[in-house]
Tab-separated table of C-alpha atoms and ligand atoms in Angstrom:
chain	number	residue	atom	x	y	z
A	1	MET	CA	140.973	138.585	47.463
A	2	THR	CA	138.032	136.513	46.287
A	3	THR	CA	134.559	136.537	47.750
A	4	MET	CA	135.283	133.302	49.579
A	5	ASP	CA	138.012	135.062	51.564
A	6	LEU	CA	135.726	137.832	52.744
A	7	PRO	CA	135.252	137.749	56.509
A	8	ALA	CA	131.737	137.994	57.956
A	9	THR	CA	131.194	141.574	59.097
A	10	ALA	CA	129.851	142.481	62.521
A	11	ALA	CA	126.529	143.422	60.969
A	12	SER	CA	126.242	140.168	59.048
A	13	PRO	CA	123.618	137.632	60.145
A	14	LEU	CA	126.185	134.963	59.273
A	15	LEU	CA	128.895	133.540	61.504
A	16	PRO	CA	131.947	131.685	60.212
A	17	THR	CA	132.327	127.912	60.658
A	18	LEU	CA	135.546	126.023	61.277
A	19	GLY	CA	137.840	125.867	58.264
A	20	GLY	CA	137.884	122.750	56.094
A	21	GLU	CA	141.117	121.397	57.595
A	22	TYR	CA	139.308	120.698	60.874
A	23	TYR	CA	137.475	117.938	59.041
A	24	THR	CA	140.379	116.478	57.069
A	25	SER	CA	143.674	117.023	58.868
A	26	ALA	CA	145.355	113.993	60.465
A	27	GLU	CA	147.084	116.289	62.979
A	28	LEU	CA	143.912	117.973	64.110
A	29	PHE	CA	142.197	114.595	64.358
A	30	ALA	CA	145.082	113.328	66.523
A	31	ALA	CA	144.665	116.401	68.737
A	32	GLU	CA	140.962	115.605	69.092
A	33	GLN	CA	141.797	112.000	69.997
A	34	ASP	CA	144.231	113.258	72.562
A	35	HIS	CA	142.189	116.029	74.190
A	36	ILE	CA	138.601	114.983	73.539
A	37	LEU	CA	138.068	111.272	72.823
A	38	GLU	CA	140.790	110.006	75.178
A	39	ASN	CA	140.251	112.632	77.820
A	40	MET	CA	136.468	112.847	78.275
A	41	TRP	CA	133.831	110.319	79.286
A	42	PHE	CA	133.159	108.125	76.246
A	43	CYS	CA	129.987	106.048	76.018
A	44	ALA	CA	131.327	102.618	75.122
A	45	VAL	CA	128.785	99.819	75.621
A	46	ARG	CA	125.187	98.963	76.460
A	47	THR	CA	125.676	97.154	79.749
A	48	GLY	CA	122.913	94.648	78.948
A	49	ASP	CA	125.061	93.409	76.034
A	50	ILE	CA	127.593	92.201	78.614
A	51	ALA	CA	125.199	90.777	81.168
A	52	GLU	CA	126.897	87.430	81.901
A	53	PRO	CA	130.212	86.891	83.733
A	54	GLY	CA	132.971	86.510	81.156
A	55	GLN	CA	131.156	88.439	78.433
A	56	PHE	CA	133.234	91.219	76.931
A	57	LYS	CA	133.212	93.937	74.303
A	58	ASN	CA	136.238	95.364	72.623
A	59	VAL	CA	135.733	99.017	71.673
A	60	GLN	CA	137.850	101.673	70.009
A	61	VAL	CA	138.189	104.796	72.161
A	62	GLY	CA	140.350	107.353	70.392
A	63	ARG	CA	143.519	105.424	69.531
A	64	GLU	CA	143.064	102.810	72.238
A	65	SER	CA	141.401	99.438	72.167
A	66	VAL	CA	139.441	99.044	75.400
A	67	LEU	CA	138.094	95.780	76.766
A	68	VAL	CA	134.907	96.029	78.816
A	69	VAL	CA	134.269	92.792	80.676
A	70	ARG	CA	131.811	91.462	83.252
A	71	GLY	CA	133.585	89.841	86.203
A	72	ARG	CA	132.600	86.667	88.031
A	73	ASP	CA	131.439	88.984	90.813
A	74	GLY	CA	129.017	90.631	88.379
A	75	VAL	CA	130.991	93.887	88.287
A	76	LEU	CA	131.650	95.570	84.948
A	77	ARG	CA	135.269	96.658	84.445
A	78	ALA	CA	137.319	98.159	81.643
A	79	PHE	CA	140.972	97.553	80.740
A	80	LEU	CA	143.364	98.486	77.997
A	81	ASN	CA	143.371	95.578	75.569
A	82	VAL	CA	147.134	95.142	75.790
A	83	CYS	CA	148.989	92.168	77.241
A	84	ARG	CA	151.498	93.247	79.882
A	85	HIS	CA	154.088	90.744	78.622
A	86	ARG	CA	155.010	92.012	75.169
A	87	GLY	CA	151.943	93.896	74.149
A	88	ALA	CA	149.808	91.565	72.047
A	89	ALA	CA	146.119	92.449	71.858
A	90	LEU	CA	144.315	90.100	74.210
A	91	CYS	CA	141.114	90.028	72.187
A	92	THR	CA	140.712	90.866	68.554
A	93	GLU	CA	137.022	89.946	68.265
A	94	PRO	CA	134.607	92.856	68.790
A	95	GLN	CA	132.765	90.830	71.436
A	96	GLY	CA	132.675	87.403	72.982
A	97	GLN	CA	132.567	85.341	76.117
A	98	VAL	CA	135.316	83.597	78.052
A	99	LYS	CA	134.833	81.037	80.819
A	100	ARG	CA	137.011	82.234	83.655
A	101	HIS	CA	140.008	84.041	82.249
A	102	LEU	CA	141.341	86.222	79.490
A	103	GLN	CA	144.302	84.497	77.921
A	104	CYS	CA	146.783	86.167	75.611
A	105	PRO	CA	147.082	84.128	72.408
A	106	TYR	CA	150.825	84.890	72.059
A	107	HIS	CA	152.619	83.318	75.087
A	108	ALA	CA	149.515	82.478	77.100
A	109	TRP	CA	149.757	84.928	79.979
A	110	THR	CA	146.410	84.593	81.683
A	111	TYR	CA	144.405	87.247	83.478
A	112	ALA	CA	141.423	86.988	85.818
A	113	LEU	CA	138.329	88.962	84.849
A	114	ASP	CA	139.295	91.572	87.446
A	115	GLY	CA	142.529	92.131	85.525
A	116	LYS	CA	144.963	90.321	87.860
A	117	LEU	CA	147.667	88.214	86.261
A	118	VAL	CA	146.893	84.655	87.369
A	119	ALA	CA	149.128	82.454	85.294
A	120	ALA	CA	152.001	82.474	82.868
A	121	PRO	CA	153.810	79.447	81.427
A	122	ASN	CA	156.554	78.437	83.862
A	123	MET	CA	155.393	81.082	86.266
A	124	GLY	CA	156.840	79.146	89.173
A	125	ALA	CA	160.261	79.394	87.565
A	126	LEU	CA	159.896	83.135	86.939
A	127	LYS	CA	161.598	84.172	90.147
A	128	ASN	CA	164.707	86.196	90.780
A	129	ALA	CA	167.684	85.081	92.875
A	130	GLU	CA	165.857	86.072	96.077
A	131	GLY	CA	162.909	83.955	95.100
A	132	VAL	CA	160.657	86.946	94.324
A	133	GLY	CA	158.068	86.132	91.674
A	134	ILE	CA	156.014	88.347	89.383
A	135	ASP	CA	153.785	90.876	91.084
A	136	ARG	CA	150.375	89.758	89.805
A	137	VAL	CA	148.697	93.089	90.393
A	138	ARG	CA	151.497	95.218	88.991
A	139	TYR	CA	151.526	93.106	85.846
A	140	GLY	CA	147.805	92.830	85.687
A	141	LEU	CA	145.778	94.522	82.955
A	142	ILE	CA	145.761	98.315	83.071
A	143	PRO	CA	142.375	99.484	84.338
A	144	VAL	CA	140.319	102.193	82.654
A	145	ALA	CA	137.808	104.306	84.603
A	146	LEU	CA	134.222	103.148	84.059
A	147	ARG	CA	130.863	104.540	85.129
A	148	GLU	CA	127.425	103.099	84.479
A	149	TRP	CA	124.567	105.453	83.667
A	150	LEU	CA	121.353	105.105	81.639
A	151	GLY	CA	122.230	101.434	81.113
A	152	TYR	CA	125.489	102.281	79.329
A	153	GLY	CA	129.115	101.838	80.362
A	154	TRP	CA	131.039	105.109	79.994
A	155	VAL	CA	134.831	104.906	80.053
A	156	CYS	CA	137.494	107.553	80.456
A	157	LEU	CA	141.149	107.112	79.560
A	158	ALA	CA	142.333	110.249	81.378
A	159	ASP	CA	144.603	109.731	84.384
A	160	GLU	CA	142.282	112.028	86.283
A	161	PRO	CA	138.839	111.769	84.700
A	162	PRO	CA	136.732	114.922	84.643
A	163	SER	CA	133.598	115.036	86.790
A	164	PHE	CA	130.999	112.641	85.363
A	165	GLU	CA	128.321	114.596	87.239
A	166	ILE	CA	129.258	117.850	85.513
A	167	ASP	CA	130.334	116.656	82.068
A	168	VAL	CA	127.681	114.012	81.430
A	169	VAL	CA	124.770	114.192	83.886
A	170	GLY	CA	125.060	117.991	84.116
A	171	GLU	CA	124.850	118.398	80.331
A	172	VAL	CA	121.598	116.443	80.235
A	173	THR	CA	120.222	118.624	83.035
A	174	LYS	CA	121.284	121.767	81.166
A	175	ARG	CA	119.291	120.654	78.160
A	176	LEU	CA	116.170	119.402	79.943
A	177	GLY	CA	116.206	122.071	82.639
A	178	ASP	CA	115.417	119.622	85.441
A	179	PRO	CA	117.774	116.982	86.874
A	180	ALA	CA	114.898	114.530	87.407
A	181	ALA	CA	113.536	114.778	83.849
A	182	ILE	CA	115.790	112.088	82.367
A	183	ASP	CA	115.048	109.663	85.220
A	184	HIS	CA	111.361	109.587	84.352
A	185	TYR	CA	112.161	107.613	81.203
A	186	GLY	CA	113.861	104.804	83.175
A	187	ILE	CA	116.411	104.330	80.392
A	188	GLU	CA	118.660	101.975	82.370
A	189	GLY	CA	115.839	99.445	82.679
A	190	LEU	CA	114.882	99.398	78.992
A	191	SER	CA	115.823	96.705	76.468
A	192	VAL	CA	117.343	97.035	73.031
A	193	GLY	CA	114.542	96.349	70.549
A	194	HIS	CA	116.632	97.168	67.518
A	195	ARG	CA	120.175	98.258	66.692
A	196	GLU	CA	121.636	99.705	63.504
A	197	ILE	CA	125.309	100.303	62.867
A	198	TYR	CA	126.125	102.964	60.280
A	199	ASP	CA	129.586	103.309	58.757
A	200	VAL	CA	129.586	106.989	57.847
A	201	ALA	CA	132.200	108.484	55.513
A	202	ALA	CA	132.261	111.802	57.348
A	203	ASN	CA	134.048	113.561	60.168
A	204	TRP	CA	132.387	113.120	63.554
A	205	LYS	CA	131.940	116.890	63.960
A	206	LEU	CA	129.824	117.104	60.807
A	207	ILE	CA	127.530	114.534	62.415
A	208	VAL	CA	127.363	116.540	65.667
A	209	GLU	CA	126.718	119.826	63.842
A	210	ASN	CA	124.000	118.234	61.753
A	211	PHE	CA	122.317	116.850	64.863
A	212	MET	CA	122.433	120.254	66.547
A	213	GLU	CA	120.470	122.123	63.898
A	214	CYS	CA	117.101	121.743	62.244
A	215	TYR	CA	117.607	124.190	59.389
A	216	HIS	CA	117.841	121.087	57.163
A	217	CYS	CA	114.744	119.356	58.565
A	218	ALA	CA	112.255	120.705	56.040
A	219	THR	CA	114.546	119.773	53.137
A	220	ILE	CA	115.661	116.274	53.992
A	221	HIS	CA	113.342	114.868	56.693
A	222	PRO	CA	109.791	114.737	55.263
A	223	GLU	CA	108.643	111.953	57.623
A	224	LEU	CA	110.049	113.645	60.730
A	225	VAL	CA	108.492	117.001	59.875
A	226	GLU	CA	105.160	115.272	59.369
A	227	VAL	CA	105.311	114.009	62.966
A	228	LEU	CA	106.863	117.198	64.414
A	229	PRO	CA	105.445	120.068	62.336
A	230	GLU	CA	107.372	122.729	64.269
A	231	PHE	CA	110.581	121.299	62.762
A	232	ALA	CA	109.506	122.750	59.416
A	233	GLY	CA	110.396	126.156	60.895
A	234	GLY	CA	114.036	125.126	61.035
A	235	LEU	CA	114.704	126.022	64.658
A	236	ALA	CA	116.509	123.413	66.710
A	237	ALA	CA	114.254	122.577	69.623
A	238	GLN	CA	117.249	121.450	71.648
A	239	TYR	CA	118.577	124.988	71.685
A	240	PHE	CA	115.781	126.018	74.055
A	241	VAL	CA	116.200	124.687	77.593
A	242	GLY	CA	113.448	122.297	78.574
A	243	HIS	CA	111.625	122.485	75.246
A	244	GLY	CA	110.478	119.340	73.482
A	245	ALA	CA	109.003	119.452	69.989
A	246	GLU	CA	105.299	118.661	70.067
A	247	PHE	CA	103.675	115.966	67.933
A	248	GLY	CA	101.307	117.284	65.246
A	249	PRO	CA	97.575	117.219	66.125
A	250	GLN	CA	96.851	114.267	63.788
A	251	ILE	CA	99.814	112.271	65.023
A	252	ASP	CA	99.228	109.318	67.357
A	253	GLY	CA	102.821	108.200	67.877
A	254	PHE	CA	106.471	108.625	66.973
A	255	THR	CA	106.292	106.242	64.023
A	256	VAL	CA	107.070	106.493	60.332
A	257	ASP	CA	103.417	107.031	59.433
A	258	GLY	CA	102.306	108.787	62.625
A	259	THR	CA	100.222	105.807	63.767
A	260	ALA	CA	100.163	104.875	67.450
A	261	GLY	CA	103.281	103.442	69.048
A	262	PHE	CA	103.294	101.633	72.374
A	263	GLU	CA	102.078	102.556	75.861
A	264	ASN	CA	103.972	105.502	77.345
A	265	LEU	CA	107.031	104.609	79.392
A	266	PRO	CA	105.673	104.175	82.914
A	267	GLY	CA	107.517	107.022	84.648
A	268	ILE	CA	107.084	109.923	82.245
A	269	THR	CA	105.246	113.062	83.323
A	270	PRO	CA	102.305	114.687	81.463
A	271	ASP	CA	104.577	117.359	79.966
A	272	GLN	CA	106.736	114.605	78.440
A	273	GLU	CA	103.810	113.019	76.600
A	274	ARG	CA	103.478	113.773	72.881
A	275	ARG	CA	106.886	115.405	72.785
A	276	TYR	CA	110.301	114.717	71.327
A	277	TYR	CA	113.451	115.858	73.131
A	278	ALA	CA	116.877	115.684	71.495
A	279	ILE	CA	120.038	115.936	73.576
A	280	THR	CA	123.588	116.352	72.271
A	281	LEU	CA	126.044	114.972	74.788
A	282	LYS	CA	129.486	116.005	73.652
A	283	PRO	CA	131.541	114.474	72.303
A	284	THR	CA	129.886	111.378	70.865
A	285	VAL	CA	126.369	110.740	72.174
A	286	PHE	CA	122.891	111.810	71.081
A	287	VAL	CA	119.838	110.894	73.139
A	288	ASN	CA	116.332	111.145	71.681
A	289	LEU	CA	113.407	110.892	74.080
A	290	VAL	CA	109.866	110.123	72.947
A	291	PRO	CA	107.009	108.902	75.145
A	292	ASP	CA	107.252	105.181	74.334
A	293	HIS	CA	110.897	104.608	73.430
A	294	ILE	CA	114.405	106.049	73.358
A	295	ILE	CA	116.764	106.365	70.420
A	296	PHE	CA	120.352	106.415	71.637
A	297	HIS	CA	123.280	107.170	69.291
A	298	ARG	CA	126.925	106.474	70.077
A	299	MET	CA	129.699	107.510	67.724
A	300	TYR	CA	133.117	105.945	67.271
A	301	PRO	CA	135.288	108.395	65.325
A	302	LEU	CA	137.881	106.231	63.536
A	303	ALA	CA	139.513	108.655	61.087
A	304	PRO	CA	139.075	112.285	59.993
A	305	ASP	CA	136.636	111.060	57.359
A	306	ARG	CA	135.145	107.954	58.966
A	307	THR	CA	132.791	107.522	61.922
A	308	ILE	CA	130.895	104.459	63.049
A	309	VAL	CA	127.509	105.319	64.543
A	310	GLU	CA	125.758	102.696	66.660
A	311	CYS	CA	122.089	103.479	67.197
A	312	ASP	CA	119.924	101.654	69.757
A	313	TRP	CA	116.144	101.740	69.882
A	314	LEU	CA	115.176	101.059	73.505
A	315	TYR	CA	111.754	99.844	74.642
A	316	THR	CA	110.262	98.358	77.789
A	317	GLY	CA	111.035	94.721	78.478
A	318	ASP	CA	107.362	93.942	77.769
A	319	VAL	CA	107.566	95.305	74.241
A	320	VAL	CA	110.799	93.478	73.425
A	321	ALA	CA	110.042	90.196	75.210
A	322	GLY	CA	106.495	90.230	73.850
A	323	ASP	CA	107.941	90.366	70.356
A	324	ARG	CA	105.744	93.319	69.478
A	325	ASP	CA	106.293	94.935	66.111
A	326	VAL	CA	108.758	97.811	66.535
A	327	SER	CA	109.289	98.290	62.805
A	328	ARG	CA	107.198	101.440	62.383
A	329	SER	CA	108.960	103.291	65.181
A	330	VAL	CA	112.378	102.012	64.092
A	331	GLU	CA	111.716	103.018	60.507
A	332	LEU	CA	111.126	106.672	61.376
A	333	PHE	CA	114.510	107.342	62.952
A	334	HIS	CA	116.328	104.910	60.674
A	335	ARG	CA	115.208	107.095	57.770
A	336	VAL	CA	116.219	110.228	59.664
A	337	ASN	CA	119.642	108.681	60.293
A	338	GLN	CA	120.110	107.759	56.647
A	339	GLN	CA	118.995	111.212	55.528
A	340	ASP	CA	121.371	112.893	58.001
A	341	PHE	CA	124.364	110.674	57.265
A	342	ASP	CA	123.852	111.066	53.497
A	343	ALA	CA	123.995	114.839	54.022
A	344	CYS	CA	127.186	114.511	56.086
A	345	GLU	CA	128.782	112.256	53.447
A	346	ARG	CA	127.809	114.748	50.783
A	347	THR	CA	129.577	117.474	52.750
A	348	GLN	CA	132.771	115.625	53.702
A	349	PRO	CA	134.511	115.662	50.274
A	350	ALA	CA	134.042	119.434	50.056
A	351	MET	CA	135.975	119.884	53.302
A	352	SER	CA	139.209	119.532	51.333
A	353	SER	CA	138.059	121.847	48.533
A	354	ARG	CA	139.702	125.249	48.208
A	355	ALA	CA	136.155	126.616	48.345
A	356	TYR	CA	135.999	125.594	51.989
A	357	ARG	CA	139.536	126.544	53.042
A	358	ASN	CA	138.135	129.260	55.297
A	359	GLY	CA	134.991	127.329	56.062
A	360	GLY	CA	131.380	128.206	55.400
A	361	VAL	CA	128.816	130.214	57.330
A	362	LEU	CA	126.114	129.677	59.932
A	363	VAL	CA	122.697	131.281	59.529
A	364	PRO	CA	121.017	132.567	62.731
A	365	ALA	CA	119.151	129.266	63.273
A	366	GLU	CA	122.585	127.611	63.390
A	367	HIS	CA	124.455	130.176	65.469
A	368	HIS	CA	124.654	127.860	68.489
A	369	ILE	CA	126.943	125.624	66.406
A	370	ALA	CA	129.566	128.377	66.750
A	371	GLU	CA	129.681	127.531	70.467
A	372	PHE	CA	130.482	123.933	69.549
A	373	HIS	CA	133.284	125.174	67.294
A	374	ASP	CA	134.677	127.356	70.089
A	375	TRP	CA	134.485	124.361	72.400
A	376	VAL	CA	136.431	122.156	69.949
A	377	ARG	CA	139.089	124.829	69.427
A	378	ALA	CA	139.521	125.365	73.168
A	379	LYS	CA	139.762	121.608	73.825
A	380	ILE	CA	142.384	120.817	71.215
A	381	ASP	CA	144.472	123.883	71.893
A	382	PRO	CA	144.131	124.648	75.603
A	383	ASN	CA	146.589	127.560	75.240
A	384	ALA	CA	144.653	129.303	72.481
B	1	FES	S1	152.507	89.110	74.562
B	1	FES	FE1	150.902	88.271	75.719
B	1	FES	S2	151.751	86.524	76.602
B	1	FES	FE2	153.357	87.381	75.482
B	2	FE2	FE1	118.614	115.781	60.652
């Protein structure tokens, strides 16, 4: 037995992490796709990106390609991106706009924006001996459950989606301690002032774990710690219900140099001023609330060692339409993102090292990550 095989003892201040294979194994990743990504509510699109009838986005949810499209009636809908004839992908572009219909490029079956099959070459001739034609609803696109909240479209591939109120809204309430707290920020009415897309060579769980703890803040986030001095202590503010990290006394705004940002979002309460709240919404969303903007992360786990992270900086319409300079507030969290994702990429290769076969350890400031690990294990192996 080597020291790396030694289990943590009951008296130890250290808890074990997941073993390395959880971050590298194709089978475990498939189980996560099955039980987590394709079974829970997955934040897919910013609804304002698909504002016009006929606009669509094509997003990867677990192993499925999902088309989110705005109908002529203004309603947002989601469908599996699979033609009902012989299975060609309807759209291969990540986004676009069609006039009235979605047409398969293979044999030209054509679907209305509500998913109904409306035309197929020689459709009139496609009748059986009794003169019965193709059922246009039955052979329409397969719908995917969709909910809109905070200005995002959340989809769920499960046959019976879990409660959105418990799994999504309820998790935000658990963190903030008050169901109305999130509403004060008016996130659904904000505009995207900036977006960054990061292609991260790391398992999605490393990104979640990193976001959940602040033990690393003093080491890798000098700018963030300058703005939020309590982060130097290494305790994750999001672990404490209702707590937001307070800006330092010399800090005027959540910007890279601590200079003033914009006017506070109109609905926030006095206790939300000069504070930063981070929320981890399992499995793939992080929400960061500051008084004058929101930083909203969505992850798309593509492989055990690859995750796309789309990060939106949201401001009032006045700030975005007025072309005001958002660069100093964007720069702060862009640096934080780069610092975090570099750390995750530095960790990923070691996940397949024999040194990490039995995992690593969590110090007390990270102990809440063990709950995330228990959650993952219970999800992917419901009989465990
Ligand atoms: S596969 Fe789409 S029309 Fe044939
Ligand atoms: Fe970080």
